[in-house]
Amino acid sequence: MAEIGKDINKARQLVQAEELVAIPTETVYGLAGNALNSRAVLKIFKVKERPEFDPLIVHVPSLFAAERYVDHLPDVAVMLAQKFWPGPLTILLKKKHIIPDLVTSGLDTVGLRCPDHPLTRELLEALDFPLAAPSANPFGYVSPTTPQHVQDQLGEKIEYILDGGPARVGIESTIIGFEGKEPVVYRMGGLSIETLEAQLGKIKVQLHSSSNPKAPGQLKSHYAPRKKIILGKIEDLLQKYPAHCSSILTFQKDYHSPNQVILSRSGSVDEAAQNLFASLRSLDKMDADVILAELLPEEGLGRAINDRLRRAAAK
Ligand code: TXA
Ligand code: MG
C-alpha cells in the first residue's frame, strides 16, 4: 500500500531519488517522475504498463520554466500559456535535447503543461527539473480523480500519493499543437473548444482513433472500464438489455434503478466531467453485465465527455 499524505517534502525527496509519486492536478491524478532522467521515466512506463510509443506530458511550474525545454516558442503558444496556464491545456512544442527521447517516444515535440493545483505547483517550484506525468492509472483504464483511485490500482507499485483532494475538472487536459502556424486540437479535454476558439477563432480538431505515434495516444479504445459500455438512448437500450442485468449512466435523468449513476442532476456538463471517471469506476463494480450510457449535449466539456464515452464503448 502507498502512503497517502500532504507532505510536499516527502514527495520532493522521492522524485529527487528517481522514484515515482502520484500527484494531484485539477484534471486527474498523475504518476510523476523526473522528466530529465531516463531511469525515472522508464519506471513510469513500467508501473503504468504503458507502451513506449505513447509519449508523456511534462509538467512545469510556469511559462518561464517551459522555455528551458523548448527550441522555439511561437507567439500564439505564449499567448495561450499566458491566458490558460496554470490550467487544463497541454501545448505541443519543438523540444530541446535535454528532454529525453523516451519522454516523447522519439517525437521532436514535447507536451508541456502547467497544472493548476497548489500542492503540485509548490512541488514543481521546489524542484530543478520538470515532472513527466501520465494519468496515474494502468494503461487503457479510466483516469484517477481521487487518491483512493490511485491507491486501488497502483498502491502496490508506488510509495507515496500526494493528497490534493478530488480533482476539480475531472477529465484530462486539452492537447493543442501546431501544423506550421495553424493550431490543431489533438485531444479534447478540460479546456473547452469554445473557450479556445474565443481566443483563436475556428480551430481544427483532429482526434485520432488509432495508435499513430505521431499523434496523441488517442487509441480508439481508451478510458475504458472493464465492463462493456453500450451507448444509445436509454429507453431503447432497456428494451434490449433488461434492467436487472444492466447498469445505467445518464446525464440528468433518473430511471429509479438501483444500478444507476446520474452525472449531474442540474444538467451541468462541468459537474458531469467532475463525476465521470468516479462514476465509471463505480459502475464497473456494480452487479450488472453491461453499462448502458447516453451521450451528453455536444457543448462545452460535453464534447470531451462524449469523446471518452465513445472510446470507452469501442472495446
Ligand atoms: O490532464 C492531463 O493531461 C493529465 C495530468 C496528469 O496532467 N495527464 C495525462 O497524461 O492525461 P496521459 O499520459 O494519460 O495522456 C497524455 C496524452 C497521451 O495521449 C500522449 O500520447 C499525448 O498526451 N502526448 C504527449 N506528448 C505528446 C507529443 N509530443 N505529441 C503528441 N502527443 C503527445
Ligand atoms: Mg491517460
mmCIF file of C-alpha atoms and ligand atoms in Angstrom:
data_model
loop_
_atom_site.group_PDB
_atom_site.id
_atom_site.type_symbol
_atom_site.label_atom_id
_atom_site.label_comp_id
_atom_site.label_asym_id
_atom_site.label_seq_id
_atom_site.Cartn_x
_atom_site.Cartn_y
_atom_site.Cartn_z
ATOM 1 C CA MET A 1 0.000 0.000 0.000
ATOM 2 C CA ALA A 2 1.180 3.527 -0.739
ATOM 3 C CA GLU A 3 1.123 6.208 1.928
ATOM 4 C CA ILE A 4 -1.400 8.980 1.237
ATOM 5 C CA GLY A 5 -0.499 12.411 2.634
ATOM 6 C CA LYS A 6 0.133 16.077 2.044
ATOM 7 C CA ASP A 7 3.888 16.102 2.643
ATOM 8 C CA ILE A 8 5.440 18.031 -0.236
ATOM 9 C CA ASN A 9 8.936 17.476 1.140
ATOM 10 C CA LYS A 10 8.499 13.733 1.080
ATOM 11 C CA ALA A 11 7.216 13.909 -2.491
ATOM 12 C CA ARG A 12 10.172 16.094 -3.410
ATOM 13 C CA GLN A 13 12.720 13.729 -1.888
ATOM 14 C CA LEU A 14 11.222 10.732 -3.666
ATOM 15 C CA VAL A 15 11.262 12.283 -7.134
ATOM 16 C CA GLN A 16 14.773 13.604 -6.485
ATOM 17 C CA ALA A 17 15.785 9.990 -5.786
ATOM 18 C CA GLU A 18 14.422 8.848 -9.196
ATOM 19 C CA GLU A 19 11.292 7.400 -7.580
ATOM 20 C CA LEU A 20 7.679 7.980 -8.625
ATOM 21 C CA VAL A 21 4.972 9.851 -6.737
ATOM 22 C CA ALA A 22 1.284 10.293 -7.553
ATOM 23 C CA ILE A 23 0.439 13.990 -7.771
ATOM 24 C CA PRO A 24 -2.871 15.849 -7.758
ATOM 25 C CA THR A 25 -3.780 18.145 -10.619
ATOM 26 C CA GLU A 26 -7.015 19.938 -11.446
ATOM 27 C CA THR A 27 -7.724 17.419 -14.233
ATOM 28 C CA VAL A 28 -6.769 13.945 -12.946
ATOM 29 C CA TYR A 29 -4.022 12.470 -10.734
ATOM 30 C CA GLY A 30 -0.653 11.988 -12.415
ATOM 31 C CA LEU A 31 2.101 9.408 -11.937
ATOM 32 C CA ALA A 32 5.123 11.684 -11.707
ATOM 33 C CA GLY A 33 8.857 11.256 -12.110
ATOM 34 C CA ASN A 34 11.880 13.370 -13.066
ATOM 35 C CA ALA A 35 11.309 14.191 -16.741
ATOM 36 C CA LEU A 36 15.011 14.780 -17.376
ATOM 37 C CA ASN A 37 16.054 11.382 -16.026
ATOM 38 C CA SER A 38 15.534 8.387 -18.322
ATOM 39 C CA ARG A 39 15.644 5.881 -15.464
ATOM 40 C CA ALA A 40 12.778 7.616 -13.668
ATOM 41 C CA VAL A 41 10.850 7.949 -16.926
ATOM 42 C CA LEU A 42 11.321 4.261 -17.670
ATOM 43 C CA LYS A 43 9.755 3.458 -14.290
ATOM 44 C CA ILE A 44 6.655 5.417 -15.304
ATOM 45 C CA PHE A 45 6.181 3.258 -18.414
ATOM 46 C CA LYS A 46 6.751 0.095 -16.348
ATOM 47 C CA VAL A 47 4.379 0.943 -13.490
ATOM 48 C CA LYS A 48 1.633 2.010 -15.894
ATOM 49 C CA GLU A 49 2.307 -0.857 -18.294
ATOM 50 C CA ARG A 50 2.235 1.761 -20.971
ATOM 51 C CA PRO A 51 3.657 1.108 -24.437
ATOM 52 C CA GLU A 52 6.732 3.201 -25.110
ATOM 53 C CA PHE A 53 5.252 4.619 -28.289
ATOM 54 C CA ASP A 54 2.841 6.722 -26.213
ATOM 55 C CA PRO A 55 4.600 9.946 -25.135
ATOM 56 C CA LEU A 56 4.325 11.614 -21.719
ATOM 57 C CA ILE A 57 3.274 15.137 -20.781
ATOM 58 C CA VAL A 58 5.895 17.247 -18.999
ATOM 59 C CA HIS A 59 4.673 19.415 -16.118
ATOM 60 C CA VAL A 60 6.264 22.779 -15.371
ATOM 61 C CA PRO A 61 5.608 25.458 -12.733
ATOM 62 C CA SER A 62 5.405 28.361 -15.215
ATOM 63 C CA LEU A 63 5.796 29.532 -18.789
ATOM 64 C CA PHE A 64 9.220 30.820 -17.791
ATOM 65 C CA ALA A 65 10.271 27.288 -16.802
ATOM 66 C CA ALA A 66 8.789 25.845 -20.001
ATOM 67 C CA GLU A 67 11.134 27.984 -22.082
ATOM 68 C CA ARG A 68 14.082 25.893 -20.901
ATOM 69 C CA TYR A 69 12.744 22.809 -22.600
ATOM 70 C CA VAL A 70 11.632 24.072 -25.994
ATOM 71 C CA ASP A 71 13.539 25.196 -29.026
ATOM 72 C CA HIS A 72 11.090 27.732 -30.239
ATOM 73 C CA LEU A 73 8.054 29.315 -28.624
ATOM 74 C CA PRO A 74 5.642 30.639 -31.227
ATOM 75 C CA ASP A 75 3.765 33.826 -30.231
ATOM 76 C CA VAL A 76 0.461 32.005 -30.221
ATOM 77 C CA ALA A 77 1.830 29.429 -27.734
ATOM 78 C CA VAL A 78 2.973 32.248 -25.459
ATOM 79 C CA MET A 79 -0.459 33.821 -25.718
ATOM 80 C CA LEU A 80 -2.196 30.517 -24.894
ATOM 81 C CA ALA A 81 0.083 29.825 -21.943
ATOM 82 C CA GLN A 82 -0.398 33.344 -20.587
ATOM 83 C CA LYS A 83 -4.136 33.019 -20.930
ATOM 84 C CA PHE A 84 -4.714 29.444 -19.780
ATOM 85 C CA TRP A 85 -1.799 28.422 -17.538
ATOM 86 C CA PRO A 86 -1.955 27.219 -14.892
ATOM 87 C CA GLY A 87 -4.796 25.154 -16.299
ATOM 88 C CA PRO A 88 -6.004 22.153 -18.290
ATOM 89 C CA LEU A 89 -4.133 22.874 -21.532
ATOM 90 C CA THR A 90 -1.142 20.892 -22.843
ATOM 91 C CA ILE A 91 0.852 22.579 -25.606
ATOM 92 C CA LEU A 92 2.990 20.545 -28.027
ATOM 93 C CA LEU A 93 6.229 22.343 -28.897
ATOM 94 C CA LYS A 94 9.582 21.515 -30.510
ATOM 95 C CA LYS A 95 11.674 20.017 -27.745
ATOM 96 C CA LYS A 96 15.222 20.740 -26.701
ATOM 97 C CA HIS A 97 17.762 17.950 -26.477
ATOM 98 C CA ILE A 98 17.597 17.979 -22.658
ATOM 99 C CA ILE A 99 14.193 16.248 -22.778
ATOM 100 C CA PRO A 100 14.975 12.529 -23.191
ATOM 101 C CA ASP A 101 13.617 10.848 -26.332
ATOM 102 C CA LEU A 102 11.935 8.300 -24.093
ATOM 103 C CA VAL A 103 9.607 11.028 -22.767
ATOM 104 C CA THR A 104 8.411 11.972 -26.249
ATOM 105 C CA SER A 105 8.569 8.467 -27.745
ATOM 106 C CA GLY A 106 11.097 9.747 -30.231
ATOM 107 C CA LEU A 107 8.938 12.647 -31.433
ATOM 108 C CA ASP A 108 10.592 16.038 -31.853
ATOM 109 C CA THR A 109 7.813 17.757 -29.898
ATOM 110 C CA VAL A 110 7.160 17.713 -26.168
ATOM 111 C CA GLY A 111 3.774 18.203 -24.492
ATOM 112 C CA LEU A 112 4.079 20.871 -21.787
ATOM 113 C CA ARG A 113 1.544 21.780 -19.177
ATOM 114 C CA CYS A 114 1.422 23.925 -16.042
ATOM 115 C CA PRO A 115 -1.133 22.243 -13.779
ATOM 116 C CA ASP A 116 -3.479 24.280 -11.615
ATOM 117 C CA HIS A 117 -3.150 22.699 -8.206
ATOM 118 C CA PRO A 118 -1.458 24.444 -5.261
ATOM 119 C CA LEU A 119 0.310 21.345 -3.865
ATOM 120 C CA THR A 120 1.710 20.265 -7.195
ATOM 121 C CA ARG A 121 2.776 23.769 -8.140
ATOM 122 C CA GLU A 122 4.588 24.078 -4.849
ATOM 123 C CA LEU A 123 6.287 20.758 -5.537
ATOM 124 C CA LEU A 124 7.260 21.834 -9.068
ATOM 125 C CA GLU A 125 8.640 25.109 -7.776
ATOM 126 C CA ALA A 126 10.811 23.248 -5.260
ATOM 127 C CA LEU A 127 12.433 21.129 -7.990
ATOM 128 C CA ASP A 128 15.099 21.959 -10.519
ATOM 129 C CA PHE A 129 13.584 19.578 -13.061
ATOM 130 C CA PRO A 130 10.087 19.200 -14.554
ATOM 131 C CA LEU A 131 7.827 16.209 -13.866
ATOM 132 C CA ALA A 132 6.754 13.767 -16.538
ATOM 133 C CA ALA A 133 3.328 12.524 -15.541
ATOM 134 C CA PRO A 134 0.743 10.463 -17.351
ATOM 135 C CA SER A 135 -2.581 9.834 -15.662
ATOM 136 C CA ALA A 136 -1.960 7.527 -12.685
ATOM 137 C CA ASN A 137 -3.896 4.515 -13.932
ATOM 138 C CA PRO A 138 -2.909 1.277 -15.638
ATOM 139 C CA PHE A 139 -2.722 1.888 -19.391
ATOM 140 C CA GLY A 140 -6.123 1.983 -21.067
ATOM 141 C CA TYR A 141 -8.191 2.208 -17.876
ATOM 142 C CA VAL A 142 -10.171 5.159 -16.543
ATOM 143 C CA SER A 143 -8.050 8.026 -15.124
ATOM 144 C CA PRO A 144 -7.998 8.560 -11.320
ATOM 145 C CA THR A 145 -9.652 11.624 -9.808
ATOM 146 C CA THR A 146 -9.038 10.823 -6.118
ATOM 147 C CA PRO A 147 -6.058 9.488 -4.100
ATOM 148 C CA GLN A 148 -8.072 6.342 -3.384
ATOM 149 C CA HIS A 149 -8.459 5.628 -7.121
ATOM 150 C CA VAL A 150 -4.663 5.681 -7.401
ATOM 151 C CA GLN A 151 -4.286 3.520 -4.294
ATOM 152 C CA ASP A 152 -6.751 0.937 -5.664
ATOM 153 C CA GLN A 153 -4.726 0.360 -8.809
ATOM 154 C CA LEU A 154 -1.135 1.433 -8.263
ATOM 155 C CA GLY A 155 -0.881 1.322 -4.462
ATOM 156 C CA GLU A 156 1.383 -1.739 -4.547
ATOM 157 C CA LYS A 157 3.755 -0.185 -7.036
ATOM 158 C CA ILE A 158 4.457 3.276 -5.624
ATOM 159 C CA GLU A 159 5.402 4.618 -2.229
ATOM 160 C CA TYR A 160 3.571 7.913 -1.937
ATOM 161 C CA ILE A 161 0.386 9.616 -3.115
ATOM 162 C CA LEU A 162 0.255 13.366 -2.593
ATOM 163 C CA ASP A 163 -3.297 14.059 -1.441
ATOM 164 C CA GLY A 164 -4.832 17.082 -3.105
ATOM 165 C CA GLY A 165 -8.456 16.031 -2.689
ATOM 166 C CA PRO A 166 -10.806 15.200 -5.559
ATOM 167 C CA ALA A 167 -9.857 16.644 -8.955
ATOM 168 C CA ARG A 168 -11.774 19.821 -9.730
ATOM 169 C CA VAL A 169 -12.075 19.421 -13.515
ATOM 170 C CA GLY A 170 -12.217 15.642 -13.685
ATOM 171 C CA ILE A 171 -11.098 14.962 -17.270
ATOM 172 C CA GLU A 172 -7.624 15.212 -18.778
ATOM 173 C CA SER A 173 -6.129 18.350 -20.288
ATOM 174 C CA THR A 174 -6.931 19.532 -23.789
ATOM 175 C CA ILE A 175 -3.933 18.969 -26.095
ATOM 176 C CA ILE A 176 -3.084 21.573 -28.711
ATOM 177 C CA GLY A 177 -0.247 21.551 -31.229
ATOM 178 C CA PHE A 178 0.694 23.355 -34.413
ATOM 179 C CA GLU A 179 0.820 22.328 -38.052
ATOM 180 C CA GLY A 180 3.028 25.073 -39.374
ATOM 181 C CA LYS A 181 1.348 28.077 -37.803
ATOM 182 C CA GLU A 182 -2.084 26.529 -37.600
ATOM 183 C CA PRO A 183 -3.221 25.375 -34.137
ATOM 184 C CA VAL A 184 -4.744 21.894 -34.011
ATOM 185 C CA VAL A 185 -6.517 20.230 -31.083
ATOM 186 C CA TYR A 186 -5.461 16.585 -30.745
ATOM 187 C CA ARG A 187 -7.334 15.726 -27.572
ATOM 188 C CA MET A 188 -10.486 17.324 -26.272
ATOM 189 C CA GLY A 189 -10.253 17.851 -22.553
ATOM 190 C CA GLY A 190 -10.736 20.124 -19.585
ATOM 191 C CA LEU A 191 -10.460 23.354 -21.585
ATOM 192 C CA SER A 192 -13.431 23.517 -23.941
ATOM 193 C CA ILE A 193 -13.095 24.071 -27.678
ATOM 194 C CA GLU A 194 -15.430 27.055 -27.339
ATOM 195 C CA THR A 195 -13.061 28.687 -24.836
ATOM 196 C CA LEU A 196 -10.081 28.103 -27.139
ATOM 197 C CA GLU A 197 -11.997 29.371 -30.160
ATOM 198 C CA ALA A 198 -12.802 32.583 -28.324
ATOM 199 C CA GLN A 199 -9.026 33.255 -28.468
ATOM 200 C CA LEU A 200 -8.039 31.642 -31.743
ATOM 201 C CA GLY A 201 -11.103 31.688 -33.967
ATOM 202 C CA LYS A 202 -12.345 28.482 -35.587
ATOM 203 C CA ILE A 203 -9.947 25.730 -34.685
ATOM 204 C CA LYS A 204 -9.119 22.420 -36.343
ATOM 205 C CA VAL A 205 -9.892 19.397 -34.182
ATOM 206 C CA GLN A 206 -8.091 16.253 -35.249
ATOM 207 C CA LEU A 207 -8.743 13.366 -32.928
ATOM 208 C CA HIS A 208 -7.027 10.137 -33.675
ATOM 209 C CA SER A 209 -8.606 6.770 -33.498
ATOM 210 C CA SER A 210 -5.560 4.612 -33.978
ATOM 211 C CA SER A 211 -2.235 4.293 -32.260
ATOM 212 C CA ASN A 212 -0.445 6.656 -34.564
ATOM 213 C CA PRO A 213 2.722 7.596 -32.702
ATOM 214 C CA LYS A 214 2.815 10.938 -34.472
ATOM 215 C CA ALA A 215 -0.353 11.915 -32.715
ATOM 216 C CA PRO A 216 -1.518 11.869 -29.108
ATOM 217 C CA GLY A 217 -2.002 8.313 -27.914
ATOM 218 C CA GLN A 218 -5.642 8.524 -28.655
ATOM 219 C CA LEU A 219 -6.208 4.833 -29.021
ATOM 220 C CA LYS A 220 -9.702 4.106 -30.163
ATOM 221 C CA SER A 221 -10.353 2.028 -27.087
ATOM 222 C CA HIS A 222 -9.261 4.010 -24.065
ATOM 223 C CA TYR A 223 -10.570 5.487 -20.844
ATOM 224 C CA ALA A 224 -12.394 2.200 -20.546
ATOM 225 C CA PRO A 225 -13.939 0.403 -17.601
ATOM 226 C CA ARG A 226 -13.718 -3.388 -17.715
ATOM 227 C CA LYS A 227 -17.412 -3.860 -18.360
ATOM 228 C CA LYS A 228 -18.893 -3.384 -21.783
ATOM 229 C CA ILE A 229 -20.382 0.063 -22.354
ATOM 230 C CA ILE A 230 -23.278 0.378 -24.783
ATOM 231 C CA LEU A 231 -24.204 3.847 -25.997
ATOM 232 C CA GLY A 232 -27.651 4.932 -27.104
ATOM 233 C CA LYS A 233 -30.986 6.206 -25.890
ATOM 234 C CA ILE A 234 -31.540 4.589 -22.512
ATOM 235 C CA GLU A 235 -35.240 3.865 -23.220
ATOM 236 C CA ASP A 236 -34.287 1.946 -26.380
ATOM 237 C CA LEU A 237 -31.390 0.137 -24.749
ATOM 238 C CA LEU A 238 -33.558 -1.026 -21.863
ATOM 239 C CA GLN A 239 -35.770 -2.857 -24.389
ATOM 240 C CA LYS A 240 -32.781 -4.944 -25.439
ATOM 241 C CA TYR A 241 -30.893 -5.194 -22.168
ATOM 242 C CA PRO A 242 -33.173 -5.932 -19.224
ATOM 243 C CA ALA A 243 -32.743 -3.646 -16.226
ATOM 244 C CA HIS A 244 -31.796 -6.485 -13.867
ATOM 245 C CA CYS A 245 -28.569 -7.274 -15.723
ATOM 246 C CA SER A 246 -27.545 -3.780 -16.756
ATOM 247 C CA SER A 247 -26.408 -0.631 -15.051
ATOM 248 C CA ILE A 248 -27.222 2.850 -16.321
ATOM 249 C CA LEU A 249 -25.200 6.041 -16.775
ATOM 250 C CA THR A 250 -27.246 9.146 -17.525
ATOM 251 C CA PHE A 251 -26.558 12.847 -17.766
ATOM 252 C CA GLN A 252 -29.561 14.099 -15.773
ATOM 253 C CA LYS A 253 -32.434 11.686 -15.921
ATOM 254 C CA ASP A 254 -33.396 9.376 -13.091
ATOM 255 C CA TYR A 255 -34.577 5.890 -14.093
ATOM 256 C CA HIS A 256 -35.022 4.920 -10.449
ATOM 257 C CA SER A 257 -32.789 1.913 -10.909
ATOM 258 C CA PRO A 258 -30.511 0.875 -8.023
ATOM 259 C CA ASN A 259 -27.777 0.316 -10.609
ATOM 260 C CA GLN A 260 -27.677 3.844 -11.901
ATOM 261 C CA VAL A 261 -25.364 6.833 -11.793
ATOM 262 C CA ILE A 262 -26.520 10.337 -12.721
ATOM 263 C CA LEU A 263 -23.685 12.635 -13.792
ATOM 264 C CA SER A 264 -25.399 15.928 -12.988
ATOM 265 C CA ARG A 265 -28.967 16.294 -11.760
ATOM 266 C CA SER A 266 -28.819 20.007 -12.504
ATOM 267 C CA GLY A 267 -27.648 19.378 -16.079
ATOM 268 C CA SER A 268 -24.189 20.934 -15.754
ATOM 269 C CA VAL A 269 -21.603 19.476 -18.145
ATOM 270 C CA ASP A 270 -18.830 20.733 -15.837
ATOM 271 C CA GLU A 271 -20.263 18.806 -12.901
ATOM 272 C CA ALA A 272 -20.685 15.787 -15.188
ATOM 273 C CA ALA A 273 -16.968 15.978 -16.071
ATOM 274 C CA GLN A 274 -16.038 16.069 -12.372
ATOM 275 C CA ASN A 275 -18.093 12.940 -11.774
ATOM 276 C CA LEU A 276 -17.371 10.991 -14.958
ATOM 277 C CA PHE A 277 -14.409 8.796 -14.030
ATOM 278 C CA ALA A 278 -15.537 8.053 -10.466
ATOM 279 C CA SER A 279 -18.912 7.090 -11.955
ATOM 280 C CA LEU A 280 -17.354 4.706 -14.478
ATOM 281 C CA ARG A 281 -15.397 3.102 -11.648
ATOM 282 C CA SER A 282 -18.481 2.580 -9.521
ATOM 283 C CA LEU A 283 -20.475 1.274 -12.499
ATOM 284 C CA ASP A 284 -17.670 -1.201 -13.085
ATOM 285 C CA LYS A 285 -18.191 -2.561 -9.562
ATOM 286 C CA MET A 286 -21.963 -2.956 -9.781
ATOM 287 C CA ASP A 287 -23.649 -6.293 -10.089
ATOM 288 C CA ALA A 288 -24.551 -5.978 -13.768
ATOM 289 C CA ASP A 289 -23.269 -7.359 -17.072
ATOM 290 C CA VAL A 290 -23.232 -4.185 -19.139
ATOM 291 C CA ILE A 291 -23.252 -0.401 -18.711
ATOM 292 C CA LEU A 292 -25.913 1.424 -20.712
ATOM 293 C CA ALA A 293 -24.909 5.040 -21.270
ATOM 294 C CA GLU A 294 -26.231 8.088 -23.055
ATOM 295 C CA LEU A 295 -24.219 10.852 -24.687
ATOM 296 C CA LEU A 296 -24.298 14.420 -23.357
ATOM 297 C CA PRO A 297 -25.064 17.623 -25.251
ATOM 298 C CA GLU A 298 -22.186 18.369 -27.664
ATOM 299 C CA GLU A 299 -21.217 21.625 -25.976
ATOM 300 C CA GLY A 300 -18.502 22.727 -23.562
ATOM 301 C CA LEU A 301 -16.980 19.786 -21.714
ATOM 302 C CA GLY A 302 -19.870 17.646 -23.018
ATOM 303 C CA ARG A 303 -17.825 17.117 -26.195
ATOM 304 C CA ALA A 304 -14.799 15.871 -24.275
ATOM 305 C CA ILE A 305 -17.000 13.605 -22.128
ATOM 306 C CA ASN A 306 -18.657 12.154 -25.236
ATOM 307 C CA ASP A 307 -15.265 11.501 -26.790
ATOM 308 C CA ARG A 308 -14.299 9.482 -23.719
ATOM 309 C CA LEU A 309 -17.605 7.606 -23.639
ATOM 310 C CA ARG A 310 -17.201 6.679 -27.313
ATOM 311 C CA ARG A 311 -13.672 5.429 -26.706
ATOM 312 C CA ALA A 312 -14.801 3.537 -23.622
ATOM 313 C CA ALA A 313 -17.536 1.903 -25.734
ATOM 314 C CA ALA A 314 -15.138 0.950 -28.533
ATOM 315 C CA LYS A 315 -13.935 -2.257 -26.941
HETATM 316 O O1 TXA B 1 -4.575 16.270 -17.663
HETATM 317 C C1 TXA B 1 -3.628 15.637 -18.087
HETATM 318 O O2 TXA B 1 -3.108 15.871 -19.197
HETATM 319 C C2 TXA B 1 -3.062 14.518 -17.204
HETATM 320 C C3 TXA B 1 -2.475 15.145 -15.953
HETATM 321 C C4 TXA B 1 -1.792 14.154 -15.062
HETATM 322 O O3 TXA B 1 -1.621 16.189 -16.320
HETATM 323 N N1 TXA B 1 -2.124 13.740 -17.911
HETATM 324 C C5 TXA B 1 -2.489 12.872 -18.896
HETATM 325 O O4 TXA B 1 -1.435 12.141 -19.408
HETATM 326 O O5 TXA B 1 -3.631 12.731 -19.284
HETATM 327 P P1 TXA B 1 -1.620 10.856 -20.308
HETATM 328 O O6 TXA B 1 -0.248 10.324 -20.474
HETATM 329 O O7 TXA B 1 -2.612 9.952 -19.721
HETATM 330 O O8 TXA B 1 -2.080 11.416 -21.677
HETATM 331 C C6 TXA B 1 -1.188 12.218 -22.394
HETATM 332 C C7 TXA B 1 -1.508 12.232 -23.850
HETATM 333 C C8 TXA B 1 -1.245 10.907 -24.489
HETATM 334 O O9 TXA B 1 -2.356 10.584 -25.275
HETATM 335 C C9 TXA B 1 0.000 11.185 -25.329
HETATM 336 O O10 TXA B 1 0.035 10.410 -26.465
HETATM 337 C C10 TXA B 1 -0.134 12.654 -25.635
HETATM 338 O O11 TXA B 1 -0.656 13.196 -24.466
HETATM 339 N N2 TXA B 1 1.157 13.289 -25.900
HETATM 340 C C11 TXA B 1 2.128 13.565 -25.018
HETATM 341 N N3 TXA B 1 3.197 14.118 -25.633
HETATM 342 C C12 TXA B 1 2.893 14.185 -26.941
HETATM 343 C C13 TXA B 1 3.584 14.641 -28.113
HETATM 344 N N4 TXA B 1 4.798 15.130 -28.060
HETATM 345 N N5 TXA B 1 2.954 14.543 -29.297
HETATM 346 C C14 TXA B 1 1.723 14.041 -29.349
HETATM 347 N N6 TXA B 1 1.028 13.593 -28.304
HETATM 348 C C15 TXA B 1 1.588 13.657 -27.116
HETATM 349 MG MG MG B 2 -4.104 8.648 -19.542
#
